[in-house]
Short mmCIF file of N, CA and C in Angstrom, two decimals:
data_model
loop_
_atom_site.label_atom_id
_atom_site.label_comp_id
_atom_site.label_asym_id
_atom_site.label_seq_id
_atom_site.Cartn_x
_atom_site.Cartn_y
_atom_site.Cartn_z
N MET A 1493 16.66 143.45 4.91
CA MET A 1493 17.06 143.74 6.11
C MET A 1493 16.57 142.66 7.21
N ILE A 1494 17.53 142.12 7.76
CA ILE A 1494 17.19 141.01 8.76
C ILE A 1494 17.58 141.49 10.23
N SER A 1495 16.62 141.42 11.09
CA SER A 1495 16.90 142.13 12.42
C SER A 1495 17.90 141.13 13.06
N PRO A 1496 18.84 141.70 13.88
CA PRO A 1496 19.92 140.86 14.72
C PRO A 1496 19.23 139.93 15.67
N SER A 1497 17.95 139.98 16.05
CA SER A 1497 17.32 139.40 17.03
C SER A 1497 16.50 138.12 16.35
N ALA A 1498 16.50 138.15 15.01
CA ALA A 1498 15.78 136.87 14.30
C ALA A 1498 16.65 135.72 14.36
N ARG A 1499 16.00 134.53 14.41
CA ARG A 1499 16.77 133.19 14.51
C ARG A 1499 16.33 132.38 13.17
N ILE A 1500 17.34 132.22 12.23
CA ILE A 1500 17.11 131.42 11.04
C ILE A 1500 17.93 130.24 10.91
N ALA A 1501 17.13 129.13 10.71
CA ALA A 1501 17.78 127.77 10.65
C ALA A 1501 18.89 128.01 9.36
N ALA A 1502 19.99 127.30 9.59
CA ALA A 1502 21.08 127.39 8.66
C ALA A 1502 20.44 126.66 7.28
N SER A 1503 19.83 125.87 7.31
CA SER A 1503 19.37 125.29 6.11
C SER A 1503 18.25 125.83 5.17
N SER A 1504 17.70 127.04 5.92
CA SER A 1504 16.66 127.93 5.19
C SER A 1504 17.47 128.86 4.29
N VAL A 1505 16.78 129.36 3.06
CA VAL A 1505 17.26 130.21 1.96
C VAL A 1505 16.38 131.36 2.11
N ILE A 1506 17.10 132.58 2.31
CA ILE A 1506 16.47 133.82 2.34
C ILE A 1506 17.08 134.61 1.23
N GLU A 1507 16.36 135.09 0.31
CA GLU A 1507 16.72 135.97 -0.87
C GLU A 1507 16.97 137.19 -0.23
N PRO A 1508 17.86 137.90 -0.97
CA PRO A 1508 18.22 139.23 -0.94
C PRO A 1508 16.83 140.12 -1.03
N GLY A 1509 16.60 141.22 -0.16
CA GLY A 1509 15.42 142.02 -0.37
C GLY A 1509 14.34 141.59 0.50
N VAL A 1510 14.57 140.60 1.50
CA VAL A 1510 13.47 140.12 2.46
C VAL A 1510 13.71 140.95 3.70
N ILE A 1511 12.43 141.34 4.33
CA ILE A 1511 12.55 142.11 5.55
C ILE A 1511 12.19 141.27 6.54
N ILE A 1512 12.95 141.06 7.60
CA ILE A 1512 12.49 140.04 8.71
C ILE A 1512 12.64 141.08 10.18
N GLY A 1513 11.63 141.05 10.63
CA GLY A 1513 11.53 141.82 12.03
C GLY A 1513 12.25 141.04 13.10
N ALA A 1514 12.13 141.88 14.27
CA ALA A 1514 12.76 141.37 15.41
C ALA A 1514 11.85 140.13 16.11
N ARG A 1515 12.77 139.14 16.56
CA ARG A 1515 12.32 138.02 17.36
C ARG A 1515 11.60 137.14 16.32
N VAL A 1516 11.72 137.10 15.10
CA VAL A 1516 11.19 136.15 14.02
C VAL A 1516 12.08 134.92 14.16
N ARG A 1517 11.25 133.77 14.00
CA ARG A 1517 12.04 132.48 14.10
C ARG A 1517 11.71 131.71 12.72
N ILE A 1518 12.80 131.40 12.01
CA ILE A 1518 12.35 130.59 10.87
C ILE A 1518 13.06 129.33 10.80
N GLY A 1519 12.25 128.24 10.53
CA GLY A 1519 12.71 126.98 10.90
C GLY A 1519 13.42 126.37 9.63
N PRO A 1520 13.92 125.10 9.86
CA PRO A 1520 14.67 124.47 8.82
C PRO A 1520 13.91 124.25 7.35
N PHE A 1521 14.88 124.38 6.35
CA PHE A 1521 14.33 124.01 5.00
C PHE A 1521 13.20 124.93 4.36
N CYS A 1522 13.22 126.23 4.83
CA CYS A 1522 12.31 127.34 4.17
C CYS A 1522 13.08 127.93 3.20
N PHE A 1523 12.03 128.62 2.23
CA PHE A 1523 12.66 129.27 1.26
C PHE A 1523 11.80 130.56 1.06
N ILE A 1524 12.46 131.71 1.30
CA ILE A 1524 11.58 133.08 1.26
C ILE A 1524 12.40 134.01 0.14
N THR A 1525 11.45 134.42 -0.75
CA THR A 1525 11.85 135.17 -2.02
C THR A 1525 11.94 136.63 -1.65
N ALA A 1526 12.42 137.15 -2.67
CA ALA A 1526 12.63 138.93 -2.46
C ALA A 1526 11.30 139.41 -2.61
N GLY A 1527 11.08 140.39 -1.61
CA GLY A 1527 9.80 141.26 -1.49
C GLY A 1527 8.99 140.77 -0.41
N VAL A 1528 9.45 139.74 0.26
CA VAL A 1528 8.73 139.29 1.55
C VAL A 1528 8.87 140.09 2.69
N GLU A 1529 7.93 140.37 3.39
CA GLU A 1529 8.03 141.19 4.88
C GLU A 1529 7.36 140.33 5.85
N ILE A 1530 8.31 139.81 6.97
CA ILE A 1530 7.84 139.15 8.08
C ILE A 1530 7.89 140.07 9.33
N GLY A 1531 6.67 140.17 10.05
CA GLY A 1531 6.44 141.09 11.16
C GLY A 1531 7.28 140.50 12.33
N GLU A 1532 7.45 141.31 13.32
CA GLU A 1532 8.26 140.95 14.46
C GLU A 1532 7.41 139.92 15.41
N GLY A 1533 8.13 138.96 16.04
CA GLY A 1533 7.54 137.91 16.68
C GLY A 1533 6.84 136.82 16.06
N THR A 1534 6.92 136.73 14.68
CA THR A 1534 6.42 135.74 13.98
C THR A 1534 7.14 134.51 13.79
N THR A 1535 6.65 133.27 13.80
CA THR A 1535 7.27 131.98 13.64
C THR A 1535 6.84 131.34 12.63
N ILE A 1536 7.94 130.98 11.69
CA ILE A 1536 7.71 130.27 10.36
C ILE A 1536 8.16 128.73 10.68
N ALA A 1537 7.30 127.76 10.59
CA ALA A 1537 7.87 126.30 10.77
C ALA A 1537 8.73 125.85 9.61
N SER A 1538 9.07 124.54 9.70
CA SER A 1538 9.99 124.05 8.67
C SER A 1538 9.14 123.81 7.31
N HIS A 1539 10.02 123.83 6.36
CA HIS A 1539 9.54 123.43 4.98
C HIS A 1539 8.48 124.53 4.44
N VAL A 1540 8.59 125.74 4.83
CA VAL A 1540 7.70 126.69 4.38
C VAL A 1540 8.12 127.52 2.99
N VAL A 1541 7.36 127.79 2.14
CA VAL A 1541 7.76 128.55 0.98
C VAL A 1541 6.85 129.79 0.93
N ILE A 1542 7.41 130.99 1.00
CA ILE A 1542 6.95 132.24 1.10
C ILE A 1542 7.36 132.92 -0.28
N ASN A 1543 6.58 133.45 -1.14
CA ASN A 1543 6.95 134.00 -2.38
C ASN A 1543 6.44 135.55 -2.32
N GLY A 1544 7.29 136.18 -3.24
CA GLY A 1544 7.46 137.68 -3.30
C GLY A 1544 6.14 138.56 -2.99
N LEU A 1545 6.33 139.73 -2.55
CA LEU A 1545 5.31 140.77 -2.30
C LEU A 1545 4.29 140.21 -1.41
N THR A 1546 4.58 139.51 -0.43
CA THR A 1546 3.66 139.11 0.78
C THR A 1546 4.12 139.81 2.02
N ARG A 1547 3.19 140.29 2.75
CA ARG A 1547 3.54 141.11 4.07
C ARG A 1547 2.84 140.06 5.02
N ILE A 1548 3.58 139.48 6.03
CA ILE A 1548 3.02 138.79 7.17
C ILE A 1548 3.26 139.70 8.38
N GLY A 1549 2.08 140.00 9.03
CA GLY A 1549 2.00 141.10 10.15
C GLY A 1549 2.85 140.14 11.44
N ARG A 1550 2.78 140.98 12.48
CA ARG A 1550 3.42 140.56 13.67
C ARG A 1550 2.67 139.52 14.47
N ASP A 1551 3.45 138.71 15.19
CA ASP A 1551 2.97 137.66 16.00
C ASP A 1551 2.27 136.54 15.41
N ASN A 1552 2.45 136.35 14.18
CA ASN A 1552 1.72 135.02 13.38
C ASN A 1552 2.53 133.63 13.56
N VAL A 1553 1.85 132.69 13.23
CA VAL A 1553 2.54 131.35 13.29
C VAL A 1553 1.97 130.90 11.81
N ILE A 1554 3.13 130.72 10.99
CA ILE A 1554 2.81 129.96 9.81
C ILE A 1554 3.34 128.57 9.89
N ASP A 1555 2.61 127.61 9.88
CA ASP A 1555 2.95 126.13 10.17
C ASP A 1555 3.38 125.36 8.86
N GLN A 1556 3.89 124.07 8.89
CA GLN A 1556 4.18 123.43 7.91
C GLN A 1556 3.17 123.10 6.78
N PHE A 1557 3.48 123.26 5.51
CA PHE A 1557 2.74 122.93 4.39
C PHE A 1557 1.38 123.91 4.42
N PHE A 1558 1.15 125.10 4.95
CA PHE A 1558 0.33 126.03 4.89
C PHE A 1558 -0.12 126.32 3.45
N PHE A 1559 -1.27 126.26 3.03
CA PHE A 1559 -1.39 126.62 1.56
C PHE A 1559 -2.80 127.40 1.53
N ASP A 1560 -2.69 128.50 1.05
CA ASP A 1560 -3.84 129.42 0.84
C ASP A 1560 -4.17 129.77 -0.61
N ARG A 1561 -5.10 129.31 -1.24
CA ARG A 1561 -5.21 129.58 -2.76
C ARG A 1561 -5.73 131.18 -2.90
N ARG A 1562 -6.23 131.58 -1.82
CA ARG A 1562 -6.80 132.97 -2.12
C ARG A 1562 -5.58 134.13 -1.98
N SER A 1563 -4.34 133.71 -1.49
CA SER A 1563 -3.16 134.45 -1.36
C SER A 1563 -2.62 134.70 -2.64
N ARG A 1564 -2.35 136.02 -3.09
CA ARG A 1564 -1.71 136.40 -4.32
C ARG A 1564 -0.54 137.31 -3.94
N PRO A 1565 0.26 137.55 -4.97
CA PRO A 1565 1.41 138.51 -4.68
C PRO A 1565 0.85 139.86 -4.29
N GLY A 1566 1.36 140.34 -3.24
CA GLY A 1566 0.83 141.77 -2.68
C GLY A 1566 -0.13 141.33 -1.37
N SER A 1567 -0.43 140.09 -1.07
CA SER A 1567 -1.13 139.78 0.09
C SER A 1567 -0.60 140.21 1.42
N GLU A 1568 -1.54 140.37 2.37
CA GLU A 1568 -1.15 140.61 3.73
C GLU A 1568 -1.62 139.60 4.62
N ILE A 1569 -0.92 139.06 5.51
CA ILE A 1569 -1.38 137.88 6.28
C ILE A 1569 -1.19 138.57 7.73
N ARG A 1570 -2.51 138.73 8.54
CA ARG A 1570 -2.49 139.51 9.76
C ARG A 1570 -3.17 138.63 10.78
N ARG A 1571 -2.82 138.76 11.95
CA ARG A 1571 -3.58 138.01 13.03
C ARG A 1571 -4.55 138.87 13.65
#
């Protein structure tokens, strides 16, 4: 489900099964796989890959080339 108020760059790939909240902005050349949930008001910069079963809470900023070795499938990123 993608909120009608979300803005997604045309070059980004969003797989079926992704939940995108209100006012989310996704920059160019992103790849988001099934099972990801992005909370309202979050901004995803360009060239970001987010893999399945990850929940990003509301009002976060994920910048280019962010990498966290501790994140695993099922992780939750909160502000």
